[in-house]
Structures are given as C-alpha cells and as structure tokens.
Amino acid sequence: MTKFTAFSFLLIGIFLFACSKGQAPDHTQLYEEIRHVNRMEFASLAVTKTVKTERTDWYKVGKRIAVYSYDTHLKAFIDMNLLAPEDLSFDEENKTVVVTLPPIQIEIAGRDMEMRKEYENVGMFRTEISSQERAKMKEKANEELMMELKGNPEYKQRLEHTARQKARSYFETLFRNAGYHSVIRFSDETTTPSGDYNLKNYD
C-alpha cells in the first residue's frame, strides 16, 4: 500500500466516522492529518546531459574520442507543512470545500553515479580514458547543466504543470470519495514561474 493510498483511507475514515455519529467531521483533525504528511511528491523528470572528449593531436597516431551521458533527476513536490488552517474552507450545508495548497516546489534530487558510454573510439596507440578523466568531464558537464537549468525555465514550468494537474486530481478524488465537491487552488497561481531550483538535496 502506498503512502498516498494509506493517507486517503485515513482521511475518508475520519469523514465516515463523523457521519456515523451524526456529527460534522472534525476539520481540525483533518487539517492536522493532511499537514502531517509533510511532503507529497507529484511529478519527476530526468534530464539527460551528454559529454564528449575528442583529442586528435596531429603529432599522435590514432583517434581518441568518447561520448558519455548521464541523467539528472528533478522532482516536484508540495511541502504540506506550509498548509494553514484557513487553507481548508468547508461548507457542510452544501458539502463543498475550497482547498488552497502551498506552491509546487522543484528540487534537483540527484544524478546518476555512473555515466553511460554512448560512443568510444580510442586508437591502439592512444591512452585509455581514465576514471579520473571521466569524473572531471562529468563535473564540468554538471556545472554547464546547472547553468542551463537556471537559464531555461521550461523544465520547471513543465514539472509544475504536471504536478499541479496530479495534485488537483488527487485531492478532488479524495474529497469526492468523502462526499464533498472540491475546488483546488494553489497559493502562488498568480505568480510567474521562475527558473530557480532548490539545490539543497543535490550532491
């Protein structure tokens, strides 16, 4: 059973228990349970970076060419700790709820430990490409990738869009199963997405 599934059953149970007692659900308890989840991930994206080394010095015999690639992983999540009590507005008479979710956050969650070999042509008179050389290539490529990600908001916007859709669908289904029509909003929907990323978990 996934964390989301267990969480869904728990919230529906709160509603059903209250209904069986002929009482309105305890919205404070509901708020605490949602906030207690802390972090909810709704989308991820792998960005592939290709690196190449080519040394064809005129005074050396043979080629020394190699192409490698690796993936950097981005994740979109909601920090439910940022949810405030007033972000859940219930109308028990009409069985509706307006939910204002915290903003979608994007983080760079990590990268592949090893690079994939896409192409390699090292002549018999040339030295092999060492692990130290590949490590330096990867670090340089990673610096370039960080600049590309910050300079191009397309990745962030794509992830945010997907995460918003999935979050809306999740909470709409959750409250519908509990007997409520829901309107799902985000606290930052009027702001323009930037190219900034959360690097705290990147290594």
Short mmCIF file of C-alpha atoms in Angstrom, two decimals:
data_model
loop_
_atom_site.label_atom_id
_atom_site.label_comp_id
_atom_site.label_asym_id
_atom_site.label_seq_id
_atom_site.Cartn_x
_atom_site.Cartn_y
_atom_site.Cartn_z
CA MET A 1 0.00 0.00 0.00
CA THR A 2 1.45 3.37 -0.99
CA LYS A 3 1.78 6.29 1.37
CA PHE A 4 -0.86 8.21 -0.64
CA THR A 5 -3.31 5.30 -0.51
CA ALA A 6 -2.94 4.87 3.24
CA PHE A 7 -3.35 8.61 3.72
CA SER A 8 -6.52 8.61 1.57
CA PHE A 9 -8.11 5.80 3.57
CA LEU A 10 -7.26 7.61 6.81
CA LEU A 11 -8.98 10.84 5.77
CA ILE A 12 -12.03 9.07 4.37
CA GLY A 13 -12.22 7.15 7.65
CA ILE A 14 -12.35 10.43 9.57
CA PHE A 15 -15.29 11.58 7.45
CA LEU A 16 -17.17 8.28 7.67
CA PHE A 17 -16.69 8.03 11.43
CA ALA A 18 -18.12 11.52 11.90
CA CYS A 19 -21.07 10.75 9.63
CA SER A 20 -21.83 7.53 11.53
CA LYS A 21 -22.08 9.60 14.71
CA GLY A 22 -24.32 12.16 13.03
CA GLN A 23 -21.65 14.80 13.53
CA ALA A 24 -19.82 17.19 11.25
CA PRO A 25 -16.26 16.00 10.56
CA ASP A 26 -13.55 17.42 12.80
CA HIS A 27 -11.90 19.84 10.39
CA THR A 28 -9.06 20.49 12.81
CA GLN A 29 -8.20 16.80 12.90
CA LEU A 30 -8.47 16.64 9.14
CA TYR A 31 -6.12 19.61 8.77
CA GLU A 32 -3.57 18.05 11.12
CA GLU A 33 -3.66 14.74 9.24
CA ILE A 34 -3.07 16.43 5.89
CA ARG A 35 -0.29 18.60 7.26
CA HIS A 36 1.27 15.59 8.99
CA VAL A 37 2.12 14.10 5.58
CA ASN A 38 4.87 16.77 5.38
CA ARG A 39 5.87 16.23 1.77
CA MET A 40 3.86 14.99 -1.20
CA GLU A 41 5.67 14.32 -4.49
CA PHE A 42 3.56 14.61 -7.64
CA ALA A 43 5.97 14.62 -10.61
CA SER A 44 9.53 13.83 -11.61
CA LEU A 45 11.70 14.38 -14.66
CA ALA A 46 15.06 13.03 -15.81
CA VAL A 47 17.23 15.46 -17.79
CA THR A 48 19.93 13.80 -19.90
CA LYS A 49 23.30 15.53 -20.28
CA THR A 50 25.80 14.40 -22.91
CA VAL A 51 29.57 14.95 -22.55
CA LYS A 52 32.24 14.48 -25.18
CA THR A 53 36.01 14.38 -25.29
CA GLU A 54 37.96 14.42 -28.53
CA ARG A 55 41.71 14.65 -28.88
CA THR A 56 43.14 14.43 -32.37
CA ASP A 57 46.58 15.94 -31.97
CA TRP A 58 48.43 15.98 -35.29
CA TYR A 59 51.58 14.55 -33.76
CA LYS A 60 49.81 11.49 -32.28
CA VAL A 61 48.67 8.42 -34.19
CA GLY A 62 45.03 7.38 -33.92
CA LYS A 63 41.84 8.91 -32.61
CA ARG A 64 40.77 9.43 -29.01
CA ILE A 65 37.05 10.17 -28.98
CA ALA A 66 34.42 9.32 -26.39
CA VAL A 67 30.81 10.33 -25.74
CA TYR A 68 29.08 9.68 -22.41
CA SER A 69 25.73 10.61 -20.91
CA TYR A 70 24.05 10.69 -17.51
CA ASP A 71 20.71 11.74 -16.06
CA THR A 72 19.94 14.44 -13.51
CA HIS A 73 16.67 13.91 -11.67
CA LEU A 74 14.19 16.68 -10.86
CA LYS A 75 11.21 16.27 -8.53
CA ALA A 76 8.10 18.38 -7.96
CA PHE A 77 6.54 18.29 -4.51
CA ILE A 78 4.31 20.16 -2.08
CA ASP A 79 5.50 20.93 1.44
CA MET A 80 2.30 20.31 3.38
CA ASN A 81 3.88 21.87 6.48
CA LEU A 82 3.09 25.19 4.79
CA LEU A 83 -0.65 24.45 4.82
CA ALA A 84 -2.55 26.80 7.17
CA PRO A 85 -5.89 26.02 8.87
CA GLU A 86 -7.63 28.71 6.82
CA ASP A 87 -6.48 26.97 3.61
CA LEU A 88 -9.32 24.46 4.11
CA SER A 89 -12.72 26.15 3.83
CA PHE A 90 -15.68 23.79 4.33
CA ASP A 91 -19.36 24.40 3.63
CA GLU A 92 -21.10 21.49 5.34
CA GLU A 93 -24.56 22.57 4.19
CA ASN A 94 -23.61 22.38 0.51
CA LYS A 95 -20.93 19.70 1.02
CA THR A 96 -18.21 21.74 -0.66
CA VAL A 97 -14.63 22.53 0.28
CA VAL A 98 -12.17 25.06 -1.10
CA VAL A 99 -8.56 23.95 -0.67
CA THR A 100 -5.64 26.35 -1.16
CA LEU A 101 -2.49 24.27 -1.46
CA PRO A 102 1.06 25.51 -0.86
CA PRO A 103 3.08 26.18 -4.02
CA ILE A 104 4.70 23.44 -6.05
CA GLN A 105 8.42 23.28 -5.32
CA ILE A 106 11.08 21.87 -7.66
CA GLU A 107 14.30 20.32 -6.47
CA ILE A 108 17.28 18.68 -8.11
CA ALA A 109 17.16 15.34 -6.35
CA GLY A 110 20.40 13.81 -7.63
CA ARG A 111 22.21 12.42 -10.62
CA ASP A 112 23.39 9.07 -11.91
CA MET A 113 26.53 7.83 -10.21
CA GLU A 114 27.98 6.34 -13.39
CA MET A 115 27.99 7.77 -16.90
CA ARG A 116 26.69 5.67 -19.80
CA LYS A 117 29.11 5.05 -22.65
CA GLU A 118 27.41 6.18 -25.85
CA TYR A 119 30.45 6.01 -28.14
CA GLU A 120 34.17 5.38 -27.72
CA ASN A 121 36.96 5.24 -30.29
CA VAL A 122 40.43 5.09 -28.78
CA GLY A 123 43.23 4.15 -31.13
CA MET A 124 45.68 1.42 -30.16
CA PHE A 125 48.47 3.98 -29.77
CA ARG A 126 46.42 6.30 -27.55
CA THR A 127 45.91 6.10 -23.80
CA GLU A 128 42.58 4.85 -22.44
CA ILE A 129 40.19 7.36 -20.91
CA SER A 130 40.69 7.02 -17.15
CA SER A 131 38.03 7.13 -14.44
CA GLN A 132 39.62 10.35 -13.15
CA GLU A 133 39.27 11.95 -16.58
CA ARG A 134 35.63 10.85 -16.81
CA ALA A 135 34.97 12.28 -13.35
CA LYS A 136 36.37 15.66 -14.41
CA MET A 137 34.29 15.58 -17.58
CA LYS A 138 31.19 14.89 -15.53
CA GLU A 139 31.84 17.71 -13.07
CA LYS A 140 32.35 20.20 -15.90
CA ALA A 141 29.19 18.96 -17.63
CA ASN A 142 27.27 19.24 -14.39
CA GLU A 143 28.28 22.89 -13.98
CA GLU A 144 27.07 23.53 -17.52
CA LEU A 145 23.79 21.74 -16.80
CA MET A 146 23.14 23.83 -13.70
CA MET A 147 23.50 26.97 -15.78
CA GLU A 148 21.23 25.55 -18.48
CA LEU A 149 18.53 24.66 -15.97
CA LYS A 150 18.63 28.07 -14.31
CA GLY A 151 18.62 29.85 -17.66
CA ASN A 152 15.77 27.83 -19.14
CA PRO A 153 12.52 27.75 -17.10
CA GLU A 154 10.94 25.22 -19.49
CA TYR A 155 11.83 22.23 -17.30
CA LYS A 156 10.45 23.89 -14.18
CA GLN A 157 7.27 25.01 -15.92
CA ARG A 158 6.68 21.54 -17.37
CA LEU A 159 7.13 19.88 -13.98
CA GLU A 160 4.95 22.45 -12.22
CA HIS A 161 2.17 21.96 -14.77
CA THR A 162 2.22 18.18 -14.38
CA ALA A 163 2.42 18.36 -10.59
CA ARG A 164 -0.49 20.81 -10.36
CA GLN A 165 -2.67 18.55 -12.50
CA LYS A 166 -1.85 15.47 -10.44
CA ALA A 167 -2.30 17.29 -7.13
CA ARG A 168 -5.70 18.64 -8.21
CA SER A 169 -6.79 15.21 -9.38
CA TYR A 170 -5.61 13.59 -6.16
CA PHE A 171 -7.35 15.99 -3.78
CA GLU A 172 -10.52 16.19 -5.90
CA THR A 173 -10.80 12.39 -5.78
CA LEU A 174 -10.00 12.35 -2.07
CA PHE A 175 -12.77 14.78 -1.14
CA ARG A 176 -15.23 13.35 -3.69
CA ASN A 177 -14.88 9.93 -2.04
CA ALA A 178 -15.66 11.65 1.25
CA GLY A 179 -18.82 13.23 -0.20
CA TYR A 180 -17.54 16.74 -0.99
CA HIS A 181 -17.29 18.78 -4.15
CA SER A 182 -13.89 20.44 -4.02
CA VAL A 183 -12.22 23.46 -5.58
CA ILE A 184 -8.43 23.05 -5.53
CA ARG A 185 -6.27 26.14 -5.75
CA PHE A 186 -2.61 26.98 -5.27
CA SER A 187 -1.40 29.89 -3.18
CA ASP A 188 1.00 31.10 -5.89
CA GLU A 189 -1.11 30.66 -9.01
CA THR A 190 -0.94 34.35 -9.87
CA THR A 191 2.87 34.37 -9.88
CA THR A 192 5.04 33.70 -12.93
CA PRO A 193 7.26 30.59 -12.67
CA SER A 194 10.95 31.40 -12.48
CA GLY A 195 13.96 29.33 -13.42
CA ASP A 196 15.09 28.84 -9.83
CA TYR A 197 15.63 25.37 -8.39
CA ASN A 198 16.03 24.06 -4.89
CA LEU A 199 19.59 22.69 -4.68
CA LYS A 200 19.56 21.67 -1.01
CA ASN A 201 19.38 17.93 -1.70
CA TYR A 202 21.72 17.96 -4.70
CA ASP A 203 25.02 16.19 -4.40
#
